[in-house]
CSV table of C-alpha atoms and ligand atoms in Angstrom, one decimal:
chain,number,residue,atom,x,y,z
A,1,MET,CA,76.5,121.5,124.1
A,2,ILE,CA,79.0,123.6,122.2
A,3,ASP,CA,82.6,123.3,123.4
A,4,PRO,CA,84.5,126.2,121.9
A,5,ALA,CA,87.9,124.9,123.0
A,6,ALA,CA,87.2,121.6,121.3
A,7,ILE,CA,86.1,123.2,118.1
A,8,VAL,CA,89.2,125.4,118.0
A,9,ALA,CA,91.4,122.4,118.6
A,10,ARG,CA,89.7,120.4,115.9
A,11,PHE,CA,90.0,123.4,113.5
A,12,VAL,CA,93.8,123.5,114.0
A,13,GLU,CA,94.1,119.7,113.7
A,14,VAL,CA,92.0,119.3,110.5
A,15,ARG,CA,93.7,122.2,108.7
A,16,ALA,CA,97.1,120.8,109.6
A,17,ARG,CA,96.2,117.4,108.4
A,18,THR,CA,95.5,118.6,104.9
A,19,GLU,CA,99.0,120.1,104.8
A,20,ARG,CA,100.5,116.9,106.0
A,21,LEU,CA,98.7,114.9,103.3
A,22,ALA,CA,100.0,117.3,100.7
A,23,ALA,CA,103.6,117.4,102.1
A,24,PRO,CA,104.9,114.3,100.2
A,25,LEU,CA,103.8,115.9,96.9
A,26,SER,CA,106.0,118.3,95.0
A,27,ALA,CA,104.6,121.5,93.4
A,28,GLU,CA,104.5,119.6,90.1
A,29,ASP,CA,102.6,116.7,91.6
A,30,GLN,CA,100.1,119.1,93.2
A,31,GLN,CA,99.4,120.5,89.8
A,32,LEU,CA,98.2,117.2,88.2
A,33,GLN,CA,94.6,116.6,87.2
A,34,ALA,CA,94.0,113.2,85.8
A,35,MET,CA,90.4,113.8,84.7
A,36,ALA,CA,87.5,116.1,85.1
A,37,SER,CA,86.2,114.4,88.3
A,38,ALA,CA,89.6,114.5,90.0
A,39,SER,CA,91.2,117.8,91.1
A,40,PRO,CA,94.8,118.9,91.7
A,41,THR,CA,96.0,118.7,95.3
A,42,LYS,CA,96.8,122.4,95.1
A,43,TRP,CA,93.2,123.1,94.2
A,44,HIS,CA,91.8,121.0,97.1
A,45,ARG,CA,94.1,123.1,99.4
A,46,GLY,CA,92.8,126.3,97.9
A,47,HIS,CA,89.1,125.4,97.7
A,48,THR,CA,88.9,124.3,101.3
A,49,THR,CA,90.4,127.6,102.3
A,50,TRP,CA,88.0,129.5,100.1
A,51,PHE,CA,85.2,127.7,101.9
A,52,PHE,CA,86.2,129.2,105.3
A,53,GLU,CA,86.8,132.6,103.8
A,54,THR,CA,83.5,132.6,102.0
A,55,PHE,CA,81.2,131.0,104.5
A,56,LEU,CA,82.8,132.0,107.8
A,57,LEU,CA,85.0,135.1,107.5
A,58,ALA,CA,83.1,137.1,104.9
A,59,PRO,CA,79.8,137.0,106.9
A,60,HIS,CA,81.8,138.4,109.8
A,61,GLY,CA,83.1,141.3,107.9
A,62,VAL,CA,86.5,139.9,107.0
A,63,PRO,CA,87.0,140.4,103.3
A,64,ALA,CA,88.7,137.8,101.0
A,65,GLU,CA,92.5,138.2,100.9
A,66,HIS,CA,92.5,137.5,97.1
A,67,PRO,CA,89.1,138.4,95.7
A,68,THR,CA,90.2,137.4,92.2
A,69,TRP,CA,90.8,133.8,93.4
A,70,ALA,CA,87.1,133.2,94.2
A,71,VAL,CA,86.4,132.2,90.6
A,72,LEU,CA,89.2,129.6,90.8
A,73,PHE,CA,88.2,128.0,94.0
A,74,ASN,CA,84.4,128.1,94.0
A,75,SER,CA,83.6,124.5,93.2
A,76,TYR,CA,79.9,124.4,92.3
A,77,TYR,CA,78.1,127.2,94.2
A,78,GLU,CA,76.0,128.9,91.5
A,79,SER,CA,74.7,131.5,93.9
A,80,LEU,CA,78.3,132.7,94.5
A,81,GLY,CA,79.0,133.7,91.0
A,82,PRO,CA,81.0,132.3,88.0
A,83,ARG,CA,83.5,129.5,88.3
A,84,HIS,CA,86.5,128.3,86.4
A,85,THR,CA,85.7,125.1,84.4
A,86,ARG,CA,86.1,122.0,86.6
A,87,ALA,CA,87.9,120.0,83.9
A,88,GLU,CA,90.5,122.7,83.6
A,89,ARG,CA,91.7,123.0,87.2
A,90,GLY,CA,95.0,121.4,86.2
A,91,LEU,CA,95.7,124.5,84.0
A,92,LEU,CA,95.7,126.8,87.0
A,93,SER,CA,99.5,127.2,87.3
A,94,ARG,CA,98.9,130.3,89.5
A,95,PRO,CA,98.6,130.8,92.3
A,96,THR,CA,101.5,128.5,93.1
A,97,ALA,CA,101.4,125.8,95.7
A,98,ALA,CA,103.6,127.9,97.9
A,99,GLU,CA,101.2,130.9,97.6
A,100,ILE,CA,98.3,128.7,98.5
A,101,GLY,CA,100.3,127.6,101.6
A,102,VAL,CA,100.7,131.3,102.6
A,103,TRP,CA,97.0,131.9,102.0
A,104,ARG,CA,96.1,128.9,104.1
A,105,ARG,CA,98.1,130.1,107.1
A,106,LEU,CA,96.6,133.6,106.8
A,107,VAL,CA,93.1,132.3,106.7
A,108,ASP,CA,93.8,130.0,109.7
A,109,GLU,CA,95.0,133.0,111.7
A,110,ARG,CA,92.0,135.0,110.8
A,111,VAL,CA,89.6,132.2,111.7
A,112,LEU,CA,91.3,131.6,115.0
A,113,THR,CA,91.2,135.3,115.8
A,114,LEU,CA,87.5,135.4,114.9
A,115,LEU,CA,86.8,132.4,117.1
A,116,ASP,CA,88.8,133.8,119.9
A,117,ARG,CA,86.6,137.0,120.0
A,118,LEU,CA,83.2,135.3,119.8
A,119,ASP,CA,80.9,135.6,122.7
A,120,GLY,CA,78.7,132.7,123.9
A,121,ASP,CA,75.6,133.5,121.9
A,122,ALA,CA,77.6,133.9,118.6
A,123,TRP,CA,79.0,130.4,119.0
A,124,SER,CA,75.6,128.8,118.3
A,125,THR,CA,75.5,130.2,114.8
A,126,VAL,CA,79.3,130.0,114.1
A,127,ALA,CA,79.9,126.4,115.4
A,128,PRO,CA,77.7,124.7,112.7
A,129,ILE,CA,79.6,126.6,110.0
A,130,VAL,CA,83.0,125.7,111.4
A,131,GLU,CA,81.9,122.0,111.8
A,132,LEU,CA,80.6,122.0,108.2
A,133,GLY,CA,83.9,123.5,107.0
A,134,LEU,CA,85.9,120.9,108.8
A,135,ALA,CA,83.8,118.0,107.6
A,136,HIS,CA,84.0,119.5,104.1
A,137,GLU,CA,87.8,119.7,104.4
A,138,GLU,CA,87.9,116.1,105.5
A,139,GLN,CA,86.0,115.0,102.4
A,140,HIS,CA,88.6,116.8,100.4
A,141,GLN,CA,91.4,115.1,102.3
A,142,GLU,CA,90.1,111.8,101.0
A,143,LEU,CA,89.9,113.3,97.5
A,144,ILE,CA,93.6,114.5,97.7
A,145,LEU,CA,94.5,110.8,98.1
A,146,THR,CA,92.2,109.3,95.5
A,147,ASP,CA,92.9,112.0,93.0
A,148,ILE,CA,96.7,111.7,93.2
A,149,VAL,CA,96.4,107.9,92.7
A,150,ALA,CA,94.3,108.7,89.5
A,151,ALA,CA,97.2,110.9,88.3
A,152,PHE,CA,100.1,108.7,89.4
A,153,ALA,CA,98.4,105.6,87.8
A,154,ARG,CA,99.0,107.3,84.4
A,155,HIS,CA,102.7,107.8,85.0
A,156,PRO,CA,104.8,105.0,83.5
A,157,ALA,CA,107.2,105.0,86.5
A,158,ARG,CA,104.2,104.4,88.9
A,159,PRO,CA,105.2,106.9,91.5
A,160,VAL,CA,104.8,106.0,95.2
A,161,TYR,CA,102.9,108.4,97.4
A,162,ASP,CA,103.8,106.7,100.7
A,163,ALA,CA,105.5,103.3,100.7
A,164,SER,CA,104.2,102.6,104.1
A,165,PHE,CA,100.5,103.4,103.4
A,166,PRO,CA,98.7,100.5,105.1
A,167,ILE,CA,97.4,97.7,102.9
A,168,PRO,CA,93.8,96.7,103.5
A,169,ASP,CA,92.8,94.3,106.3
A,170,ARG,CA,92.2,90.7,105.1
A,171,HIS,CA,89.0,89.1,106.0
A,172,GLY,CA,88.3,86.1,103.8
A,173,GLY,CA,86.7,82.8,104.7
A,174,ALA,CA,83.1,81.9,104.8
A,175,VAL,CA,80.6,84.7,105.0
A,176,ARG,CA,78.8,85.1,108.3
A,177,TRP,CA,75.3,86.3,107.6
A,178,ILE,CA,73.7,88.7,109.9
A,179,GLU,CA,69.9,88.1,110.0
A,180,HIS,CA,67.3,90.7,110.4
A,181,ALA,CA,63.6,89.9,110.8
A,182,GLY,CA,62.4,93.0,109.0
A,183,GLY,CA,59.7,95.3,110.1
A,184,LYS,CA,59.7,99.0,111.1
A,185,GLY,CA,63.1,100.6,111.5
A,186,THR,CA,64.4,104.1,111.9
A,187,ILE,CA,67.3,105.6,110.0
A,188,GLY,CA,69.1,108.9,109.6
A,189,ALA,CA,70.6,111.5,111.9
A,190,PRO,CA,68.3,113.6,114.1
A,191,GLU,CA,68.2,117.3,113.1
A,192,GLY,CA,70.2,119.4,115.4
A,193,GLY,CA,71.6,116.4,117.1
A,194,ALA,CA,74.5,116.5,119.5
A,195,THR,CA,77.1,115.4,116.9
A,196,PHE,CA,77.7,116.8,113.5
A,197,ALA,CA,76.0,115.2,110.5
A,198,PHE,CA,75.5,116.5,107.0
A,199,ASP,CA,72.0,117.7,106.0
A,200,ASN,CA,71.6,114.8,103.6
A,201,GLU,CA,71.6,112.4,106.6
A,202,SER,CA,68.4,114.0,108.0
A,203,PRO,CA,65.6,114.0,108.9
A,204,ARG,CA,65.6,110.8,110.9
A,205,HIS,CA,62.6,108.8,109.7
A,206,ASP,CA,60.9,105.4,109.8
A,207,VAL,CA,61.5,102.8,107.1
A,208,TRP,CA,59.9,99.4,106.4
A,209,LEU,CA,62.1,96.5,105.8
A,210,GLU,CA,61.4,93.1,104.5
A,211,PRO,CA,63.4,90.3,106.2
A,212,PHE,CA,67.0,90.3,105.0
A,213,GLU,CA,70.5,89.0,105.6
A,214,ILE,CA,73.7,91.0,105.2
A,215,ALA,CA,77.3,89.8,105.1
A,216,ASP,CA,79.7,90.4,107.9
A,217,ARG,CA,82.5,91.1,105.6
A,218,LEU,CA,83.2,92.8,102.3
A,219,VAL,CA,83.5,90.9,99.0
A,220,THR,CA,87.2,89.9,98.4
A,221,VAL,CA,89.7,90.0,95.6
A,222,GLY,CA,89.6,86.2,95.6
A,223,GLU,CA,85.8,86.3,94.9
A,224,TRP,CA,86.2,88.9,92.2
A,225,THR,CA,89.0,86.8,90.6
A,226,ALA,CA,86.7,83.8,90.5
A,227,PHE,CA,84.0,86.0,88.9
A,228,ALA,CA,86.4,87.3,86.3
A,229,ALA,CA,87.8,83.9,85.6
A,230,ASP,CA,84.3,82.5,85.1
A,231,GLY,CA,83.7,85.1,82.4
A,232,GLY,CA,81.7,87.4,84.6
A,233,TYR,CA,82.5,90.4,82.4
A,234,GLU,CA,81.3,88.6,79.3
A,235,THR,CA,78.0,87.2,80.8
A,236,PRO,CA,75.2,89.6,79.9
A,237,SER,CA,72.7,88.0,82.3
A,238,LEU,CA,74.7,89.3,85.2
A,239,TRP,CA,74.7,92.9,84.2
A,240,LEU,CA,72.4,95.9,84.2
A,241,SER,CA,72.0,97.3,80.7
A,242,ASP,CA,74.0,100.5,81.3
A,243,GLY,CA,76.7,98.5,83.0
A,244,LEU,CA,77.0,96.1,80.1
A,245,GLU,CA,77.2,99.0,77.7
A,246,LEU,CA,80.0,100.5,79.7
A,247,VAL,CA,81.9,97.3,80.0
A,248,ARG,CA,81.7,96.8,76.2
A,249,ALA,CA,82.5,100.4,75.3
A,250,GLN,CA,85.5,100.6,77.6
A,251,ARG,CA,86.5,96.9,77.3
A,252,LEU,CA,86.5,96.6,81.1
A,253,ARG,CA,87.9,93.4,82.5
A,254,ALA,CA,89.0,94.5,86.0
A,255,PRO,CA,88.4,97.2,88.5
A,256,ALA,CA,90.4,100.5,88.1
A,257,TYR,CA,94.1,100.2,88.8
A,258,THR,CA,93.8,96.4,88.8
A,259,GLU,CA,95.3,93.8,86.5
A,260,ARG,CA,94.7,90.0,86.6
A,261,ASP,CA,97.0,87.4,85.3
A,262,GLY,CA,95.3,84.1,86.2
A,263,GLU,CA,95.1,84.0,89.9
A,264,VAL,CA,97.5,86.8,90.4
A,265,VAL,CA,96.0,90.2,90.9
A,266,SER,CA,98.1,93.4,90.9
A,267,VAL,CA,96.8,96.7,92.1
A,268,PHE,CA,98.2,100.2,92.0
A,269,GLY,CA,97.6,102.5,95.0
A,270,LEU,CA,99.2,105.0,97.3
A,271,SER,CA,102.0,102.6,98.1
A,272,GLY,CA,102.7,101.9,94.4
A,273,ASP,CA,102.2,98.6,92.6
A,274,ARG,CA,101.7,95.4,94.7
A,275,VAL,CA,100.1,92.0,94.5
A,276,ALA,CA,96.7,91.9,96.2
A,277,HIS,CA,96.0,89.1,98.7
A,278,PRO,CA,92.8,87.1,97.8
A,279,ASP,CA,91.3,87.8,101.2
A,280,GLU,CA,91.5,91.6,101.0
A,281,PRO,CA,88.4,93.5,99.9
A,282,VAL,CA,88.1,94.2,96.2
A,283,ILE,CA,87.9,97.9,95.5
A,284,HIS,CA,87.8,100.4,92.6
A,285,LEU,CA,84.6,98.8,91.3
A,286,SER,CA,81.9,100.7,89.6
A,287,PHE,CA,78.4,100.3,90.8
A,288,TYR,CA,77.7,98.2,87.8
A,289,GLU,CA,80.6,95.8,88.5
A,290,ALA,CA,79.6,95.6,92.2
A,291,ASP,CA,76.0,94.7,91.1
A,292,ALA,CA,77.1,92.1,88.6
A,293,LEU,CA,79.6,90.6,91.1
A,294,ALA,CA,76.9,90.4,93.8
A,295,THR,CA,74.5,88.7,91.4
A,296,TRP,CA,77.2,86.2,90.4
A,297,LEU,CA,77.8,85.4,94.1
A,298,GLY,CA,74.1,84.6,94.5
A,299,GLY,CA,73.3,87.8,96.5
A,300,ARG,CA,72.5,91.4,95.9
A,301,LEU,CA,73.6,94.8,97.0
A,302,PRO,CA,72.0,95.9,100.3
A,303,THR,CA,69.8,99.0,100.4
A,304,GLU,CA,71.1,101.9,102.4
A,305,ALA,CA,68.4,101.3,105.0
A,306,GLU,CA,69.4,97.6,105.4
A,307,TRP,CA,73.1,98.7,105.8
A,308,GLU,CA,72.3,101.3,108.4
A,309,ILE,CA,69.9,99.1,110.4
A,310,ALA,CA,72.6,96.4,110.6
A,311,ALA,CA,75.5,98.8,111.0
A,312,ASP,CA,76.4,98.0,114.5
A,313,HIS,CA,76.8,94.3,113.7
A,314,LEU,CA,78.9,94.7,110.5
A,315,GLY,CA,82.5,93.7,110.3
A,316,GLN,CA,84.8,96.0,108.3
A,317,ARG,CA,82.1,98.6,108.7
A,318,ASP,CA,83.9,101.8,107.9
A,319,ALA,CA,87.6,101.2,107.6
A,320,VAL,CA,88.4,99.6,104.3
A,321,ALA,CA,86.2,100.5,101.3
A,322,TRP,CA,83.1,102.4,100.6
A,323,GLN,CA,80.3,100.0,99.9
A,324,TRP,CA,77.9,100.5,97.1
A,325,THR,CA,74.2,100.1,98.0
A,326,ARG,CA,71.3,99.6,95.7
A,327,SER,CA,69.7,102.9,96.9
A,328,SER,CA,69.5,105.9,94.7
A,329,TYR,CA,70.8,109.1,96.3
A,330,ALA,CA,67.5,110.8,97.1
A,331,PRO,CA,66.3,113.2,99.7
A,332,TYR,CA,64.9,111.6,102.9
A,333,PRO,CA,61.2,112.4,103.6
A,334,ARG,CA,60.8,116.0,104.7
A,335,TYR,CA,64.4,116.9,103.7
A,336,ARG,CA,64.9,120.6,102.9
A,337,PRO,CA,68.2,122.1,101.8
A,338,SER,CA,69.4,125.0,104.0
A,339,ALA,CA,68.6,128.6,102.8
A,340,GLY,CA,71.4,130.4,100.9
A,341,ALA,CA,74.5,129.2,99.1
A,342,ILE,CA,75.2,126.5,101.7
A,343,GLY,CA,72.0,124.8,100.6
A,344,GLU,CA,73.9,123.8,97.5
A,345,TYR,CA,76.2,121.6,99.5
A,346,ASN,CA,74.3,118.3,99.1
A,347,GLY,CA,70.7,118.7,97.9
A,348,LYS,CA,71.2,119.6,94.3
A,349,PHE,CA,73.1,116.4,93.7
A,350,MET,CA,70.2,114.2,94.6
A,351,VAL,CA,69.7,112.6,91.2
A,352,ASN,CA,71.3,109.9,89.1
A,353,GLN,CA,73.8,108.8,91.8
A,354,LEU,CA,74.0,105.8,94.1
A,355,VAL,CA,74.5,105.8,97.9
A,356,LEU,CA,77.7,104.3,99.4
A,357,ARG,CA,78.0,103.5,103.0
A,358,GLY,CA,80.9,102.9,105.3
A,359,GLY,CA,84.2,104.6,104.7
A,360,SER,CA,87.6,103.7,103.3
A,361,ASP,CA,91.2,103.6,104.3
A,362,CYS,CA,91.6,107.1,102.7
A,363,THR,CA,88.7,108.5,104.8
A,364,PRO,CA,90.0,110.6,107.7
A,365,PRO,CA,89.6,108.8,111.0
A,366,GLY,CA,86.3,109.6,112.7
A,367,HIS,CA,84.9,111.3,109.6
A,368,THR,CA,82.0,108.9,109.1
A,369,ARG,CA,79.2,107.5,111.2
A,370,PRO,CA,76.5,104.8,110.6
A,371,THR,CA,74.1,107.5,109.1
A,372,TYR,CA,76.8,108.8,106.7
A,373,ARG,CA,75.7,108.9,103.0
A,374,ASN,CA,78.4,109.0,100.4
A,375,PHE,CA,77.3,109.2,96.8
A,376,TRP,CA,78.8,108.8,93.3
A,377,TYR,CA,77.7,108.2,89.8
A,378,PRO,CA,77.4,104.5,89.0
A,379,ASP,CA,80.4,104.5,86.6
A,380,THR,CA,82.8,105.8,89.2
A,381,ARG,CA,85.8,103.6,89.7
A,382,PHE,CA,88.6,105.9,90.9
A,383,GLN,CA,87.2,106.0,94.4
A,384,ARG,CA,87.9,103.2,96.9
A,385,THR,CA,84.6,101.5,96.2
A,386,GLY,CA,83.7,97.9,97.1
A,387,LEU,CA,80.7,96.0,98.3
A,388,ARG,CA,79.2,93.7,100.8
A,389,LEU,CA,76.5,91.2,100.0
A,390,ALA,CA,72.9,91.1,101.1
A,391,ARG,CA,70.3,88.5,100.4
A,392,ASP,CA,66.7,87.6,100.9
A,393,PRO,CA,66.2,84.8,103.4
A,394,SER,CA,63.9,82.8,101.2
A,395,ARG,CA,66.3,82.6,98.3
A,396,GLY,CA,69.9,82.3,97.4
A,397,ARG,CA,71.0,80.1,100.3
A,398,SER,CA,73.9,78.7,98.5
A,399,SER,CA,76.6,79.2,101.2
B,401,FE2,FE1,84.1,121.1,98.2
């Protein structure tokens, strides 16, 4: 059932949250782009606004306020025309952060006016677009946070985004293994279900699982420290070939934003520099590091199906770090991207990336669900990426 009042309220709330996240950042901060895969705050604020103008307002006859800005804020939609180079978003000194703020308020008013005038039938086509636009904006809210850390980490003064940003929950101690007998299971979100899900979470379908066990908690900083101290980064037998090549080429010895001095591990994040507790989850690992660490610990990464089947029983399920799985980001059986430009949202990225499950402390509250599929390239380290262990019952019973 579509609840128009709830959708309107959520629209107001999500749009305002983006502005709250940007508020501690000066116009100069909002201009920074640390690397091609991270975007300026200002760009995220503009792009999410462009999304509503393009996919909601324009089809209802409301023209873009600044047609020349489309080339700046179109991210990757080939069917919507040319785009400014992704790696050069930091060069977009104009429009200014203030001008984007004005544009955001204008588009918000126009969307609210449109929604106010919709009749009952029209809601069935409009609601999914608004829901998608809001879920999209929430994804960019997370990126605002991860991308500003990527920029601030390069600043010698180590700027603080928010001194009171919560530090991760600690959950050390012995792993509790959740056992699953295997057999037929069902994963994914039903198409046209009552709650929003991205198209990549559907169709819901059957999977076959071998018996497995999955850890109740995430792998910790203390466990990573032991791995590193044991020469984990220099032990080829632990690594996938591409991972070993990356480690050697970039002389990697720690996750991103992380330094180890003996047992003392310092991390940089939204609250600035701090010493990590051994019992907090280790994050900012590439897939390769996560895989090698899992191997060293006597386990393996779970598949996304194992993760989802066990989701209701997992501790730290979706509040601390995204969790690498061993599953390639691929279409589910019978998946078809939507028609038109919106079909470019997820489907065309289904190659060469790995699925992550869960959510992180930068993910907006309520944004994810057990069927949610995040995906990144295996060398990604600037996201808040960690792991939980899985293992096969017949082997690896070392703990
Ligand atoms: Fe986007």
